[in-house]
Amino acid sequence: MGRRTSHSSGAGSAAPLGLVPRVATAQPQEGRLELHGHVQVRAAADLLPAVRPWVRDMAAAFDLDIALTTSGAETSAARPSAVDLSLQADLPAGGYTLRVEQETVHIACADRAGGQAAVRTLYQLAGPDAYRRSARPGRPLTLPRAEITDHPRFTWRGVLLDVARHFLPKADVLRFIDQAADLKLNRLQLHLTDDQGWRMQVRRYPRLTEVGAWRTESGLGSWRAGVQDGTPHGGYYTQDDLREIAAYASARGVTVVPEIDVPGHVQAMLAAYPELGVGGAQVPVRTTWGISEHVLDPDQRALGFVTDVLEEVMEVFDSPWIALGGDEVPTTRWQDAPQVRARAESLGLAHVGELHGWFLAQVCQHVLDRGRRPVVWDEAFSTQLPTRAVVTSWRGWGQGARALAAGHDVVMAPEQVVYLDHRAGDGPDEPVPVGFLRTVADVYAFDPLPTQVAGTLPPGGGTLLGAQAQVWTEHLTDARRVDFATHPRLAAFAETVWSPEQDRSPGSPASTEFLDRLAREHLPRLDAAGVEYRPLDGPHPWQMRPGVAGHLRDLDAELAAGGWDGLGGWTETSGGAQ
Ligand code: ACM
């Protein structure tokens, strides 16, 4: 039969379920359902893709022989199903109900996304062994009896991974997707291009990867320290790699949103095709961090090149959203070039700075014409920006609020809270400590729409789609360091965008409960999955990087200087690029 129900002995009450992110309602009950040997799983046809990764992973982790069939197509009455997934149209979008009963797990899902979320709950209910790739003898898959209802708070539950500053091999990206999916995140913004590297094969412009995908050396620590490592660094993904990454993510409920950052953050592009820059000067792929002044010459040639690249991006990625960057664009080279000043004038712009908005408006329109939605950083929000463009607000919440008021849909990604490359502790052992101090409890207190912001919004306007955590990798040289910066704070972030709204401020009952659940239930899952997270009490000795300089920022001081939303943009000394 492949199932057995055990009842816990004694009078103890049912154990808490330990799910992260917390589900909307959960009623633990006594007893467990045990699956072993041959197991039948039945799903509505639309839900088969949602359950397949679970079937493969559980077969390996618990040595099960799992048969997956479409509901209504059962052939063997001898194998009643142990897990049953059906569609139920009256559930909230992306939601599900899940009942672990005596004989069967019954799951009803609003849609495929609901099925993918339910499956993630099933992984977690099975305990840390569900995250291992092979079975440990004598450990069957057991699930606590329970009744759960659940649905997401926001539709955009994003994480950005910067594979430009440090290339992350494909296998590590797939692993990162597993980790995001486990937390019910559903968008991975893949930052594929920047000054320090270009990571996507483009057939029409092969030099983008031949020249742009590697640099001769990298900064060691903050650029302010002026130390270089003397070691070549590089790598790129072929279009087949990227198709594989997107499909792997999609099967796990995650849409990969590719990001091609223009018209700034393009020095690697200019190293390959110097004619796209102002004056056509040859530049190397940038070997230091910080922000490059080498930006695109915002003319028809650059526009044609970028739209050619985007044609291939949209061939490879079926994402409804295409991210176009638009952040941190120094205009010094435009100001110094008479032909750029003349172009601004001929376009009727008040000054060369407006070419930034003009250029992005053209690129956004191209993406819109192809039936996709552009996503841009908040510097690109201007009256020129098509209203259908999604604005990602990284310089606080204020720009996001203004974009909402102007009718844009918005993703909140304020660097003050959800930049996970920023330091998680203030001790002397934090590796390359940069940015603001944001502990797990600080990230857990993240509010995508604080009341001061909500209060500024006029009626109508755009929709707050959700929020996004960022993993920038100037100082995260490989997957081990990405693990350290990302976890467990990504779990805290995930709960703020998935679980119902509540007071999560540090010291609140919710925060205390979360930190306990994290330590007791979630960290063992990360251990079993082989994720090298930052321990709650500080880094392991081998996670430290003594002698590599960071650069601390003080949130209170900056807030006092600029108001609650008012970091007002980058500068060479206090900007986003560390
Ligand atoms: C950013 O941090 N420049 C989006």
Coordinates of C-alpha atoms and ligand atoms in Angstrom, one line a residue:
M1 CA 0.0 0.0 0.0
G2 CA 2.9 2.3 0.7
R3 CA 1.2 4.2 3.5
R4 CA 0.9 3.8 7.2
T5 CA -0.5 6.1 9.9
S6 CA 1.2 6.3 13.2
H7 CA -0.1 8.0 16.2
S8 CA 2.2 9.7 18.7
S9 CA 2.0 8.0 22.0
G10 CA 1.3 9.9 25.2
A11 CA -0.8 13.0 25.7
G12 CA 1.4 15.5 23.9
S13 CA -0.3 18.0 21.7
A14 CA 0.4 18.1 18.0
A15 CA 3.8 19.6 17.1
P16 CA 4.0 23.0 15.4
L17 CA 4.7 22.6 11.7
G18 CA 7.8 24.9 11.5
L19 CA 7.0 26.1 8.0
V20 CA 8.9 29.0 6.5
P21 CA 7.4 31.2 5.2
R22 CA 4.5 30.9 7.7
V23 CA 1.3 29.6 6.2
A24 CA -2.0 31.6 6.5
T25 CA -3.6 29.0 8.8
A26 CA -2.4 25.7 10.1
Q27 CA -4.0 23.2 12.4
P28 CA -1.5 20.5 13.4
Q29 CA -3.1 17.2 14.5
E30 CA -1.8 14.2 16.2
G31 CA -0.3 11.4 14.2
R32 CA 1.8 11.1 11.1
L33 CA 1.3 9.7 7.6
E34 CA 4.2 7.4 6.6
L35 CA 5.1 6.8 2.9
H36 CA 7.3 3.9 1.9
G37 CA 7.9 1.5 -1.0
H38 CA 5.5 2.1 -3.9
V39 CA 3.6 5.3 -3.7
Q40 CA 0.9 6.6 -6.0
V41 CA 0.5 10.4 -6.6
R42 CA -2.4 11.7 -8.6
A43 CA -2.8 15.2 -10.0
A44 CA -5.0 17.1 -12.3
A45 CA -3.3 17.4 -15.7
D46 CA -2.5 21.1 -15.2
L47 CA -0.8 20.3 -11.9
L48 CA 1.5 17.5 -13.2
P49 CA 4.4 19.9 -13.9
A50 CA 4.1 21.4 -10.4
V51 CA 4.5 18.1 -8.7
R52 CA 7.2 16.5 -10.9
P53 CA 10.2 18.0 -9.1
W54 CA 8.8 16.8 -5.8
V55 CA 8.2 13.3 -7.1
R56 CA 11.9 13.1 -8.4
D57 CA 13.3 14.6 -5.2
M58 CA 11.3 12.4 -2.8
A59 CA 12.1 9.3 -4.8
A60 CA 15.8 10.0 -4.2
A61 CA 15.6 11.3 -0.7
F62 CA 13.5 8.5 0.7
D63 CA 14.1 5.7 -1.8
L64 CA 10.5 5.6 -2.9
D65 CA 9.0 4.2 -6.1
I66 CA 6.5 7.0 -7.0
A67 CA 4.0 6.6 -9.8
L68 CA 2.6 9.9 -11.0
T69 CA -0.7 9.7 -12.8
T70 CA -3.3 12.2 -14.1
S71 CA -6.5 12.3 -12.1
G72 CA -9.1 10.2 -13.9
A73 CA -6.6 8.0 -15.6
E74 CA -5.8 5.5 -12.8
T75 CA -5.3 2.0 -14.0
S76 CA -4.7 0.2 -10.7
A77 CA -7.2 0.1 -7.9
A78 CA -4.5 -1.7 -5.9
R79 CA -2.6 1.5 -5.6
P80 CA -4.9 4.2 -4.1
S81 CA -3.2 7.5 -4.2
A82 CA -1.1 8.8 -1.3
V83 CA -1.1 12.3 -2.6
D84 CA -3.9 13.8 -4.5
L85 CA -3.7 17.3 -6.2
S86 CA -6.8 18.9 -7.7
L87 CA -7.8 22.3 -8.9
Q88 CA -10.3 24.4 -7.0
A89 CA -11.3 27.7 -8.7
D90 CA -12.6 29.5 -5.7
L91 CA -9.3 29.7 -3.8
P92 CA -7.3 32.9 -3.9
A93 CA -4.7 33.1 -6.8
G94 CA -1.6 31.2 -6.0
G95 CA -3.2 29.6 -2.9
Y96 CA -4.0 26.1 -1.8
T97 CA -5.4 24.0 0.9
L98 CA -3.6 20.9 2.2
R99 CA -4.8 18.1 4.4
V100 CA -2.6 15.4 5.6
E101 CA -5.1 12.7 6.6
Q102 CA -4.8 9.2 7.8
E103 CA -4.3 7.6 4.4
T104 CA -3.9 10.4 1.9
V105 CA -2.6 14.0 1.5
H106 CA -5.4 16.0 -0.2
I107 CA -4.3 19.2 -1.9
A108 CA -6.6 21.6 -3.6
C109 CA -4.9 24.4 -5.6
A110 CA -6.2 27.6 -7.2
D111 CA -3.9 27.2 -10.1
R112 CA -0.4 25.8 -11.0
A113 CA 1.3 28.4 -8.8
G114 CA -0.8 27.2 -6.0
G115 CA 0.3 23.6 -6.7
Q116 CA 3.9 24.7 -6.7
A117 CA 3.5 26.4 -3.4
A118 CA 1.7 23.4 -1.9
V119 CA 4.5 21.1 -3.1
R120 CA 7.0 23.3 -1.2
T121 CA 5.0 23.0 1.9
L122 CA 5.2 19.2 1.4
Y123 CA 9.0 19.3 1.2
Q124 CA 9.2 21.2 4.5
L125 CA 6.6 19.0 6.3
A126 CA 8.8 16.0 5.5
G127 CA 11.7 17.4 7.6
P128 CA 15.4 18.1 6.7
D129 CA 15.8 14.6 5.1
A130 CA 13.7 15.8 2.2
Y131 CA 16.6 18.1 1.2
R132 CA 19.1 15.2 0.8
R133 CA 19.9 13.6 -2.6
S134 CA 19.9 10.0 -1.4
A135 CA 18.1 8.0 1.3
R136 CA 19.3 7.2 4.7
P137 CA 18.3 3.7 5.6
G138 CA 15.4 3.3 8.0
R139 CA 14.1 6.9 7.5
P140 CA 10.8 6.8 5.6
L141 CA 9.0 9.9 4.4
T142 CA 6.6 10.9 7.1
L143 CA 4.3 13.9 7.2
P144 CA 2.6 15.3 10.3
R145 CA -1.2 15.2 10.1
A146 CA -2.4 18.7 9.6
E147 CA -4.8 21.0 7.9
I148 CA -3.4 24.1 6.1
T149 CA -4.8 26.9 4.1
D150 CA -2.4 29.3 2.4
H151 CA -2.0 32.0 -0.2
P152 CA 0.5 34.6 -1.1
R153 CA 0.4 38.2 0.2
F154 CA 2.1 39.6 -2.9
T155 CA 2.3 38.5 -6.5
W156 CA 6.0 39.6 -7.0
R157 CA 8.2 37.8 -4.4
G158 CA 11.5 38.4 -6.0
V159 CA 15.2 37.9 -5.4
L160 CA 17.9 39.5 -7.6
L161 CA 21.1 37.5 -8.2
D162 CA 24.1 39.5 -9.6
V163 CA 26.0 37.1 -11.9
A164 CA 27.9 40.0 -13.6
R165 CA 30.2 41.1 -10.8
H166 CA 31.1 37.5 -10.0
F167 CA 30.1 34.9 -12.4
L168 CA 28.2 32.0 -10.8
P169 CA 28.5 28.7 -12.7
K170 CA 25.2 27.3 -14.0
A171 CA 25.0 24.5 -11.4
D172 CA 25.2 27.1 -8.7
V173 CA 22.4 29.2 -10.3
L174 CA 20.2 26.1 -10.4
R175 CA 20.9 25.5 -6.7
F176 CA 20.1 29.1 -5.9
I177 CA 16.7 28.6 -7.7
D178 CA 16.0 25.6 -5.5
Q179 CA 16.6 27.7 -2.4
A180 CA 14.4 30.5 -3.7
A181 CA 11.6 28.2 -4.6
D182 CA 11.7 26.5 -1.2
L183 CA 10.8 29.9 0.3
K184 CA 7.9 30.3 -2.2
L185 CA 9.7 33.2 -4.0
N186 CA 8.6 33.4 -7.6
R187 CA 10.8 35.9 -9.4
L188 CA 14.6 35.6 -10.0
Q189 CA 15.9 38.8 -11.5
L190 CA 19.1 37.7 -13.2
H191 CA 21.5 40.6 -13.4
L192 CA 23.4 39.4 -16.5
T193 CA 25.4 42.5 -17.5
D194 CA 27.4 45.2 -15.8
D195 CA 30.7 47.1 -16.0
Q196 CA 32.7 44.2 -14.8
G197 CA 31.3 41.5 -17.0
W198 CA 28.8 40.4 -19.7
R199 CA 27.3 36.9 -19.0
M200 CA 24.9 36.1 -21.9
Q201 CA 25.9 34.7 -25.3
V202 CA 24.5 36.9 -28.0
R203 CA 24.8 35.3 -31.4
R204 CA 24.8 38.5 -33.4
Y205 CA 27.5 40.2 -31.2
P206 CA 30.0 37.4 -30.2
R207 CA 32.5 39.9 -28.8
L208 CA 30.1 40.6 -25.9
T209 CA 31.3 37.3 -24.4
E210 CA 34.6 36.9 -26.2
V211 CA 35.8 40.2 -24.8
G212 CA 33.1 41.2 -22.2
A213 CA 32.8 38.0 -20.2
W214 CA 36.2 38.3 -18.4
R215 CA 38.4 40.8 -16.7
T216 CA 42.1 40.7 -15.9
E217 CA 41.6 41.1 -12.2
S218 CA 39.2 42.3 -9.5
G219 CA 39.0 44.7 -6.7
L220 CA 39.7 43.0 -3.3
G221 CA 37.3 44.5 -0.9
S222 CA 35.8 48.0 -1.1
W223 CA 37.1 50.0 -4.1
R224 CA 38.1 52.7 -1.6
A225 CA 40.9 50.5 -0.3
G226 CA 42.5 50.4 -3.8
V227 CA 43.6 46.8 -3.5
Q228 CA 43.5 44.4 -6.6
D229 CA 43.6 40.6 -6.5
G230 CA 45.7 40.1 -9.7
T231 CA 43.6 37.1 -10.7
P232 CA 41.6 36.8 -14.0
H233 CA 37.9 36.3 -13.5
G234 CA 35.1 35.4 -16.0
G235 CA 32.5 33.1 -17.4
Y236 CA 29.3 33.3 -19.3
Y237 CA 26.1 31.3 -20.1
T238 CA 25.3 30.0 -23.5
Q239 CA 21.8 30.5 -24.8
D240 CA 21.1 26.8 -24.1
D241 CA 22.3 27.3 -20.5
L242 CA 20.0 30.2 -20.1
R243 CA 17.0 28.3 -21.6
E244 CA 17.8 25.5 -19.2
I245 CA 18.0 27.9 -16.2
A246 CA 14.7 29.5 -17.2
A247 CA 12.9 26.2 -17.7
Y248 CA 14.3 24.7 -14.5
A249 CA 13.1 27.8 -12.6
S250 CA 9.7 27.8 -14.2
A251 CA 9.1 24.1 -13.3
R252 CA 9.6 25.3 -9.7
G253 CA 7.3 28.3 -9.9
V254 CA 10.0 30.9 -10.4
T255 CA 10.1 33.2 -13.4
V256 CA 13.6 34.3 -14.4
V257 CA 13.5 38.0 -15.3
P258 CA 16.6 38.7 -17.3
E259 CA 18.3 42.0 -16.8
I260 CA 20.3 43.9 -19.4
D261 CA 21.4 47.1 -17.7
V262 CA 21.5 50.2 -20.0
P263 CA 22.5 52.9 -20.6
G264 CA 24.9 52.9 -17.6
H265 CA 26.7 49.9 -16.1
V266 CA 27.9 49.0 -19.7
Q267 CA 31.7 49.1 -19.6
A268 CA 32.0 45.4 -20.4
M269 CA 29.8 46.1 -23.5
L270 CA 32.0 49.0 -24.5
A271 CA 35.1 46.9 -24.1
A272 CA 33.7 44.6 -26.8
Y273 CA 32.1 47.4 -29.0
P274 CA 33.8 50.7 -28.2
E275 CA 31.9 52.5 -30.9
L276 CA 28.8 52.4 -28.7
G277 CA 30.4 54.8 -26.2
V278 CA 30.9 58.6 -26.3
G279 CA 33.9 59.2 -28.6
G280 CA 34.5 55.5 -29.2
A281 CA 37.5 55.2 -26.9
Q282 CA 38.7 51.6 -26.2
V283 CA 38.1 50.7 -22.5
P284 CA 38.8 47.4 -20.7
V285 CA 36.2 45.4 -18.9
R286 CA 36.2 47.2 -15.5
T287 CA 38.5 45.7 -12.9
T288 CA 37.4 47.9 -10.0
W289 CA 34.0 48.2 -8.2
G290 CA 32.1 51.5 -8.0
I291 CA 30.3 53.2 -10.8
S292 CA 31.8 53.7 -14.3
E293 CA 31.5 56.9 -16.2
H294 CA 31.7 54.9 -19.4
V295 CA 28.0 54.9 -20.5
L296 CA 26.4 54.4 -23.9
D297 CA 26.3 57.3 -26.3
P298 CA 22.5 57.6 -26.4
D299 CA 22.1 57.6 -30.2
Q300 CA 20.3 55.5 -32.8
R301 CA 23.3 53.2 -33.1
A302 CA 23.3 52.3 -29.5
L303 CA 19.5 51.9 -29.6
G304 CA 19.8 49.6 -32.5
F305 CA 22.4 47.5 -30.8
V306 CA 20.5 47.2 -27.6
T307 CA 17.2 46.3 -29.3
D308 CA 19.1 43.6 -31.3
V309 CA 20.4 42.2 -28.1
L310 CA 16.9 42.3 -26.6
E311 CA 15.5 40.3 -29.5
E312 CA 17.8 37.4 -28.5
V313 CA 17.0 37.9 -24.8
M314 CA 13.3 37.6 -25.6
E315 CA 13.9 34.5 -27.8
V316 CA 15.7 32.8 -24.9
F317 CA 13.5 34.0 -22.0
D318 CA 9.7 33.7 -22.1
S319 CA 9.4 35.9 -19.1
P320 CA 6.5 38.4 -19.3
W321 CA 9.0 40.9 -17.8
I322 CA 12.3 42.1 -19.2
A323 CA 14.5 44.2 -16.9
L324 CA 16.4 47.0 -18.6
G325 CA 18.4 48.5 -15.6
G326 CA 18.5 52.3 -15.9
D327 CA 20.2 52.8 -12.6
E328 CA 23.3 55.0 -11.8
V329 CA 24.0 56.7 -15.1
P330 CA 26.7 59.4 -14.7
T331 CA 26.2 62.1 -17.4
T332 CA 29.6 63.7 -17.3
R333 CA 30.7 62.3 -20.7
W334 CA 27.4 63.4 -22.3
Q335 CA 27.9 66.9 -20.9
D336 CA 31.4 67.1 -22.3
A337 CA 30.4 66.0 -25.8
P338 CA 29.0 68.7 -28.1
Q339 CA 27.3 66.1 -30.4
V340 CA 25.4 64.7 -27.4
R341 CA 24.4 68.1 -26.2
A342 CA 23.2 68.9 -29.7
R343 CA 21.1 65.6 -29.8
A344 CA 19.4 66.5 -26.5
E345 CA 18.6 69.9 -28.0
S346 CA 17.2 68.5 -31.2
L347 CA 15.0 66.1 -29.3
G348 CA 13.6 69.1 -27.4
L349 CA 15.1 68.0 -24.0
A350 CA 15.9 70.6 -21.4
H351 CA 19.4 69.2 -20.7
V352 CA 21.6 66.1 -21.6
G353 CA 20.5 64.4 -18.3
E354 CA 17.1 63.9 -19.9
L355 CA 18.7 61.6 -22.5
H356 CA 18.7 59.0 -19.8
G357 CA 14.9 58.9 -19.7
W358 CA 14.6 59.4 -23.4
F359 CA 16.9 56.4 -24.2
L360 CA 15.1 54.1 -21.7
A361 CA 11.7 55.2 -23.0
Q362 CA 12.7 54.0 -26.5
V363 CA 14.0 50.7 -25.2
C364 CA 10.9 50.2 -23.0
Q365 CA 8.7 50.9 -26.0
H366 CA 10.5 48.2 -28.0
V367 CA 9.9 45.7 -25.3
L368 CA 6.3 46.7 -25.0
D369 CA 5.9 46.4 -28.8
R370 CA 7.0 42.7 -28.4
G371 CA 4.3 42.1 -25.8
R372 CA 6.5 42.1 -22.8
R373 CA 6.7 44.5 -19.8
P374 CA 9.9 46.4 -19.1
V375 CA 11.2 46.6 -15.6
V376 CA 13.5 49.5 -14.7
W377 CA 15.2 50.8 -11.6
D378 CA 13.8 54.0 -10.0
E379 CA 16.2 56.4 -11.6
A380 CA 14.5 55.7 -14.9
F381 CA 11.2 56.9 -13.5
S382 CA 10.4 60.1 -15.4
T383 CA 7.5 61.6 -17.3
Q384 CA 9.0 60.0 -20.4
L385 CA 8.7 56.4 -19.1
P386 CA 5.8 54.5 -20.6
T387 CA 3.2 53.9 -17.8
R388 CA 3.3 50.1 -18.5
A389 CA 6.9 49.9 -17.3
V390 CA 7.3 48.4 -13.8
V391 CA 9.5 50.5 -11.5
T392 CA 11.8 48.8 -9.0
S393 CA 12.4 51.2 -6.1
W394 CA 15.9 50.6 -4.6
R395 CA 16.7 54.1 -3.2
G396 CA 14.1 53.8 -0.5
W397 CA 10.3 53.7 -0.8
G398 CA 9.8 57.3 -1.9
Q399 CA 10.5 56.8 -5.5
G400 CA 8.3 53.8 -5.6
A401 CA 5.5 55.7 -4.0
R402 CA 5.8 58.5 -6.6
A403 CA 5.9 55.9 -9.4
L404 CA 2.7 54.3 -7.9
A405 CA 1.0 57.6 -7.8
A406 CA 2.0 58.2 -11.5
G407 CA 0.3 54.9 -12.4
H408 CA 3.3 52.5 -12.6
D409 CA 3.2 49.1 -11.1
V410 CA 6.0 48.9 -8.5
V411 CA 8.3 46.4 -6.8
M412 CA 9.8 47.7 -3.6
A413 CA 13.5 46.8 -3.2
P414 CA 14.9 49.5 -0.8
E415 CA 18.6 49.2 -0.2
Q416 CA 18.0 50.3 3.4
V417 CA 16.6 46.8 4.3
V418 CA 16.7 44.2 1.5
Y419 CA 20.2 44.4 0.1
L420 CA 21.5 41.1 1.3
D421 CA 25.1 41.9 0.4
H422 CA 25.0 44.5 3.2
R423 CA 26.4 43.3 6.5
A424 CA 24.3 41.0 8.7
G425 CA 26.3 41.7 11.9
D426 CA 28.4 44.5 13.3
G427 CA 31.2 42.4 14.8
P428 CA 34.8 42.6 13.7
D429 CA 34.6 39.2 12.0
E430 CA 32.0 40.0 9.4
P431 CA 33.6 39.3 6.0
V432 CA 34.0 42.4 3.9
P433 CA 31.4 44.4 5.8
V434 CA 29.6 46.8 3.5
G435 CA 26.5 48.9 3.5
F436 CA 23.9 49.1 6.3
L437 CA 23.8 46.8 9.2
R438 CA 20.7 44.6 8.6
T439 CA 20.3 41.6 10.9
V440 CA 17.8 38.8 10.4
A441 CA 15.4 40.6 12.7
D442 CA 15.8 43.8 10.7
V443 CA 15.0 42.1 7.4
Y444 CA 12.1 40.3 9.1
A445 CA 10.7 43.8 10.0
F446 CA 10.7 44.8 6.3
D447 CA 7.5 46.4 5.3
P448 CA 7.0 46.7 1.6
L449 CA 4.4 49.5 2.1
P450 CA 5.0 51.3 5.4
T451 CA 2.0 53.4 6.6
Q452 CA 3.9 56.7 6.0
V453 CA 4.2 55.6 2.3
A454 CA 0.7 54.3 2.0
G455 CA -0.6 57.6 3.4
T456 CA 1.0 59.5 0.5
L457 CA -0.7 57.5 -2.2
P458 CA -3.6 59.2 -4.0
P459 CA -6.5 57.0 -5.0
G460 CA -6.1 55.1 -8.3
G461 CA -2.5 54.8 -9.6
G462 CA -0.5 51.7 -10.1
T463 CA -0.3 48.4 -8.2
L464 CA 2.3 47.5 -5.6
L465 CA 3.3 44.1 -7.1
G466 CA 5.4 43.1 -4.1
A467 CA 9.1 43.3 -3.2
Q468 CA 12.5 42.0 -4.1
A469 CA 15.7 41.2 -2.1
Q470 CA 19.0 41.9 -3.8
V471 CA 22.2 39.8 -3.8
W472 CA 24.9 42.0 -5.4
T473 CA 28.2 40.1 -5.7
E474 CA 31.0 42.6 -5.7
H475 CA 32.4 40.8 -2.6
L476 CA 30.7 37.5 -3.0
T477 CA 33.2 35.6 -5.1
D478 CA 31.5 32.2 -5.3
A479 CA 28.5 30.1 -4.2
R480 CA 29.8 29.7 -0.7
R481 CA 29.9 33.5 -0.1
V482 CA 26.5 33.9 -1.9
D483 CA 25.1 31.3 0.6
F484 CA 26.6 33.3 3.5
A485 CA 25.0 36.6 2.5
T486 CA 21.7 35.2 1.3
H487 CA 20.8 32.9 4.1
P488 CA 19.1 32.9 6.5
R489 CA 18.0 36.5 5.8
L490 CA 16.2 35.5 2.6
A491 CA 13.9 33.3 4.7
A492 CA 13.0 36.4 6.8
F493 CA 12.3 38.4 3.6
A494 CA 10.2 35.6 2.1
E495 CA 7.9 35.6 5.1
T496 CA 7.3 39.4 4.6
V497 CA 6.1 38.9 1.0
W498 CA 4.3 35.6 1.3
S499 CA 2.7 35.5 4.8
P500 CA -0.2 37.7 6.0
E501 CA 0.7 41.2 7.2
Q502 CA 1.5 41.6 10.9
D503 CA 3.7 43.6 13.2
R504 CA 7.1 42.0 12.7
S505 CA 9.2 44.7 14.4
P506 CA 12.3 43.5 16.3
G507 CA 11.2 42.2 19.7
S508 CA 7.5 41.7 18.6
P509 CA 5.9 38.4 19.4
A510 CA 6.0 37.6 15.7
S511 CA 9.7 38.3 15.4
T512 CA 10.6 36.3 18.5
E513 CA 8.5 33.3 17.2
F514 CA 10.1 33.6 13.7
L515 CA 13.7 33.6 15.1
D516 CA 12.9 30.5 17.2
R517 CA 11.2 28.7 14.2
L518 CA 14.1 29.7 12.0
A519 CA 16.7 28.2 14.3
R520 CA 14.8 25.2 15.2
E521 CA 13.2 24.2 11.9
H522 CA 14.7 26.1 9.0
L523 CA 18.4 26.0 9.6
P524 CA 18.4 22.2 9.8
R525 CA 16.8 22.2 6.4
L526 CA 19.6 24.4 5.0
D527 CA 22.1 22.1 6.7
A528 CA 20.7 19.1 5.0
A529 CA 20.6 20.9 1.6
G530 CA 24.3 21.9 2.1
V531 CA 23.6 25.6 2.2
E532 CA 26.5 27.5 4.0
Y533 CA 24.4 30.2 5.6
R534 CA 25.6 32.7 8.2
P535 CA 25.1 31.3 11.7
L536 CA 22.9 33.5 13.8
D537 CA 25.7 34.2 16.2
G538 CA 28.2 35.2 13.6
P539 CA 30.4 33.7 10.9
H540 CA 32.4 30.5 11.2
P541 CA 36.1 31.1 11.2
W542 CA 36.4 30.0 7.6
Q543 CA 33.7 32.4 6.5
M544 CA 35.8 35.4 7.8
R545 CA 38.0 37.4 5.4
P546 CA 40.5 39.2 7.7
G547 CA 42.3 42.1 6.2
V548 CA 39.8 42.6 3.3
A549 CA 38.4 46.1 3.6
G550 CA 34.7 46.8 3.7
H551 CA 32.9 50.1 3.9
L552 CA 30.3 50.8 6.5
R553 CA 27.2 52.9 6.1
D554 CA 25.1 54.2 9.0
L555 CA 21.4 54.0 8.3
D556 CA 20.3 56.3 11.1
A557 CA 22.8 59.0 10.1
E558 CA 21.7 58.8 6.4
L559 CA 18.1 58.8 7.3
A560 CA 18.6 61.8 9.6
A561 CA 20.4 63.6 6.7
G562 CA 18.0 62.7 4.0
G563 CA 14.5 61.9 5.4
W564 CA 12.9 58.5 5.6
D565 CA 13.0 58.0 1.8
G566 CA 15.6 60.5 0.9
L567 CA 18.8 58.8 0.0
G568 CA 18.3 60.7 -3.2
G569 CA 20.5 58.6 -5.4
W570 CA 24.1 57.5 -5.7
T571 CA 27.3 59.4 -5.4
E572 CA 30.8 58.1 -5.8
T573 CA 31.1 57.9 -2.0
S574 CA 27.7 56.7 -0.8
G575 CA 26.1 55.0 -3.7
G576 CA 24.8 51.5 -4.2
A577 CA 27.8 49.9 -6.0
Q578 CA 30.0 48.9 -3.2
Ligands
ACM1 C1 21.3 49.5 -7.7 O1 21.7 49.1 -6.6 N1 22.2 50.2 -8.4 C2 20.1 49.1 -8.3

